[in-house]
Amino acid sequence: QVQLVESGGGLVQPGGSLRLSCAASGFTLDYYAIGWFRQAPGKEREGVSCISSSDGSTYYADSVKGRFTISRDNAKNTVYLQMNSLKPEDTAVYYCAAALRAWAGWGSAEYDYWGQGTQVTVSS
């Protein structure tokens, strides 16, 4: 069964850190570009970060640049999103998605598989 499963979400105080994981099963992530997206209540889904399948190139939304780091461990078939200096406005459900191509951007149609999401809440 082809599946992406996110984990690592939770409740954290402002300024804290979380590391999200996106684990694939039923297929190998080696040839897939991976994107992290988030959706806050009442807002549209937005792209957070992407990582290529070929050379590890990364891209970040301006709102998270310098605070979030995306990485991949193909041996573990997992992609990570390290989130530091978290702010209340980072509160959202975070999703990972996989696209069978070298690079994918923020377009939902570019992605072949999506995870179910993990909740991140930043609050004191």
mmCIF file of C-alpha atoms in Angstrom:
data_model
loop_
_atom_site.group_PDB
_atom_site.id
_atom_site.type_symbol
_atom_site.label_atom_id
_atom_site.label_comp_id
_atom_site.label_asym_id
_atom_site.label_seq_id
_atom_site.Cartn_x
_atom_site.Cartn_y
_atom_site.Cartn_z
ATOM 1 C CA GLN A 1 0.000 0.000 0.000
ATOM 2 C CA VAL A 2 1.413 3.359 -1.055
ATOM 3 C CA GLN A 3 1.396 5.731 1.867
ATOM 4 C CA LEU A 4 2.974 8.876 3.292
ATOM 5 C CA VAL A 5 2.741 9.268 7.034
ATOM 6 C CA GLU A 6 3.613 12.462 8.877
ATOM 7 C CA SER A 7 4.553 12.505 12.532
ATOM 8 C CA GLY A 8 6.185 14.781 15.074
ATOM 9 C CA GLY A 9 3.509 17.411 15.451
ATOM 10 C CA GLY A 10 2.291 18.648 18.793
ATOM 11 C CA LEU A 11 1.929 21.600 21.117
ATOM 12 C CA VAL A 12 4.966 23.820 21.605
ATOM 13 C CA GLN A 13 5.571 27.224 23.144
ATOM 14 C CA PRO A 14 6.597 30.184 21.002
ATOM 15 C CA GLY A 15 10.309 30.020 20.326
ATOM 16 C CA GLY A 16 10.333 26.252 20.608
ATOM 17 C CA SER A 17 11.226 23.581 18.082
ATOM 18 C CA LEU A 18 9.671 20.534 16.491
ATOM 19 C CA ARG A 19 10.884 18.067 13.905
ATOM 20 C CA LEU A 20 8.305 16.651 11.557
ATOM 21 C CA SER A 21 8.890 13.371 9.753
ATOM 22 C CA CYS A 22 7.359 12.160 6.516
ATOM 23 C CA ALA A 23 7.804 8.424 6.087
ATOM 24 C CA ALA A 24 6.973 6.613 2.875
ATOM 25 C CA SER A 25 5.782 3.056 2.579
ATOM 26 C CA GLY A 26 4.982 1.065 -0.532
ATOM 27 C CA PHE A 27 7.378 3.092 -2.672
ATOM 28 C CA THR A 28 10.861 4.592 -2.474
ATOM 29 C CA LEU A 29 11.319 8.316 -2.092
ATOM 30 C CA ASP A 30 14.627 8.377 -3.994
ATOM 31 C CA TYR A 31 13.085 9.670 -7.214
ATOM 32 C CA TYR A 32 10.501 11.914 -5.648
ATOM 33 C CA ALA A 33 10.630 15.607 -4.944
ATOM 34 C CA ILE A 34 9.027 16.285 -1.584
ATOM 35 C CA GLY A 35 7.035 19.276 -0.478
ATOM 36 C CA TRP A 36 5.801 20.341 2.919
ATOM 37 C CA PHE A 37 2.560 22.295 3.031
ATOM 38 C CA ARG A 38 0.429 23.658 5.845
ATOM 39 C CA GLN A 39 -3.140 24.750 6.306
ATOM 40 C CA ALA A 40 -4.354 26.886 9.163
ATOM 41 C CA PRO A 41 -8.051 27.086 10.123
ATOM 42 C CA GLY A 42 -9.940 29.286 7.711
ATOM 43 C CA LYS A 43 -6.962 29.704 5.424
ATOM 44 C CA GLU A 44 -5.872 28.165 2.162
ATOM 45 C CA ARG A 45 -3.139 25.569 2.075
ATOM 46 C CA GLU A 46 0.275 27.098 1.504
ATOM 47 C CA GLY A 47 3.636 25.733 0.533
ATOM 48 C CA VAL A 48 6.307 25.724 3.225
ATOM 49 C CA SER A 49 9.355 23.988 1.780
ATOM 50 C CA CYS A 50 10.472 21.699 -1.030
ATOM 51 C CA ILE A 51 13.444 19.432 -1.614
ATOM 52 C CA SER A 52 14.508 18.007 -4.944
ATOM 53 C CA SER A 53 15.017 14.333 -5.682
ATOM 54 C CA SER A 54 18.197 14.867 -7.672
ATOM 55 C CA ASP A 55 20.668 17.200 -6.009
ATOM 56 C CA GLY A 56 18.999 17.988 -2.703
ATOM 57 C CA SER A 57 18.180 21.553 -3.662
ATOM 58 C CA THR A 58 15.783 23.195 -1.242
ATOM 59 C CA TYR A 59 13.338 26.043 -1.281
ATOM 60 C CA TYR A 60 11.517 27.825 1.505
ATOM 61 C CA ALA A 61 8.595 30.157 1.768
ATOM 62 C CA ASP A 62 9.647 33.600 2.962
ATOM 63 C CA SER A 63 7.631 33.146 6.140
ATOM 64 C CA VAL A 64 9.806 30.235 7.319
ATOM 65 C CA LYS A 65 13.151 31.018 5.731
ATOM 66 C CA GLY A 66 15.948 30.900 8.279
ATOM 67 C CA ARG A 67 13.803 29.015 10.799
ATOM 68 C CA PHE A 68 12.833 25.784 9.030
ATOM 69 C CA THR A 69 15.131 23.218 7.437
ATOM 70 C CA ILE A 70 14.044 20.435 5.114
ATOM 71 C CA SER A 71 16.190 17.334 4.685
ATOM 72 C CA ARG A 72 15.892 13.811 3.397
ATOM 73 C CA ASP A 73 17.309 10.445 4.381
ATOM 74 C CA ASN A 74 16.719 8.144 1.446
ATOM 75 C CA ALA A 75 18.120 5.190 3.378
ATOM 76 C CA LYS A 76 15.270 5.629 5.859
ATOM 77 C CA ASN A 77 12.791 6.572 3.134
ATOM 78 C CA THR A 78 11.967 9.644 5.187
ATOM 79 C CA VAL A 79 11.957 13.419 4.785
ATOM 80 C CA TYR A 80 12.189 15.784 7.724
ATOM 81 C CA LEU A 81 11.178 19.332 8.477
ATOM 82 C CA GLN A 82 13.098 20.853 11.370
ATOM 83 C CA MET A 83 11.171 23.826 12.700
ATOM 84 C CA ASN A 84 12.913 26.251 15.036
ATOM 85 C CA SER A 85 11.901 29.576 16.564
ATOM 86 C CA LEU A 86 8.269 28.659 16.141
ATOM 87 C CA LYS A 87 5.659 31.391 16.173
ATOM 88 C CA PRO A 88 1.919 31.269 16.851
ATOM 89 C CA GLU A 89 1.322 31.959 13.159
ATOM 90 C CA ASP A 90 3.016 28.631 12.360
ATOM 91 C CA THR A 91 0.026 26.849 13.882
ATOM 92 C CA ALA A 92 -1.500 24.627 11.207
ATOM 93 C CA VAL A 93 -1.911 21.098 9.970
ATOM 94 C CA TYR A 94 1.281 20.188 8.151
ATOM 95 C CA TYR A 95 1.238 17.868 5.158
ATOM 96 C CA CYS A 96 3.972 16.268 3.124
ATOM 97 C CA ALA A 97 3.561 15.352 -0.526
ATOM 98 C CA ALA A 98 5.645 13.429 -3.063
ATOM 99 C CA ALA A 99 6.063 14.169 -6.774
ATOM 100 C CA LEU A 100 7.738 11.733 -9.174
ATOM 101 C CA ARG A 101 10.055 14.316 -10.694
ATOM 102 C CA ALA A 102 13.291 16.078 -9.912
ATOM 103 C CA TRP A 103 11.602 19.221 -8.662
ATOM 104 C CA ALA A 104 8.119 20.326 -7.700
ATOM 105 C CA GLY A 105 6.833 23.662 -6.485
ATOM 106 C CA TRP A 106 3.693 24.746 -4.719
ATOM 107 C CA GLY A 107 1.170 23.445 -7.237
ATOM 108 C CA SER A 108 -0.946 20.688 -5.707
ATOM 109 C CA ALA A 109 -1.421 19.027 -9.096
ATOM 110 C CA GLU A 110 2.317 18.373 -9.301
ATOM 111 C CA TYR A 111 2.193 15.885 -6.460
ATOM 112 C CA ASP A 112 1.290 12.222 -6.703
ATOM 113 C CA TYR A 113 0.912 11.293 -3.055
ATOM 114 C CA TRP A 114 -0.155 13.163 0.079
ATOM 115 C CA GLY A 115 0.012 12.345 3.744
ATOM 116 C CA GLN A 116 -2.843 12.720 6.177
ATOM 117 C CA GLY A 117 -1.308 15.640 8.038
ATOM 118 C CA THR A 118 0.009 16.326 11.521
ATOM 119 C CA GLN A 119 -1.155 19.142 13.783
ATOM 120 C CA VAL A 120 1.322 21.753 14.962
ATOM 121 C CA THR A 121 0.124 24.189 17.604
ATOM 122 C CA VAL A 122 2.323 27.020 18.821
ATOM 123 C CA SER A 123 0.897 28.603 21.936
ATOM 124 C CA SER A 124 1.860 29.670 25.418
#
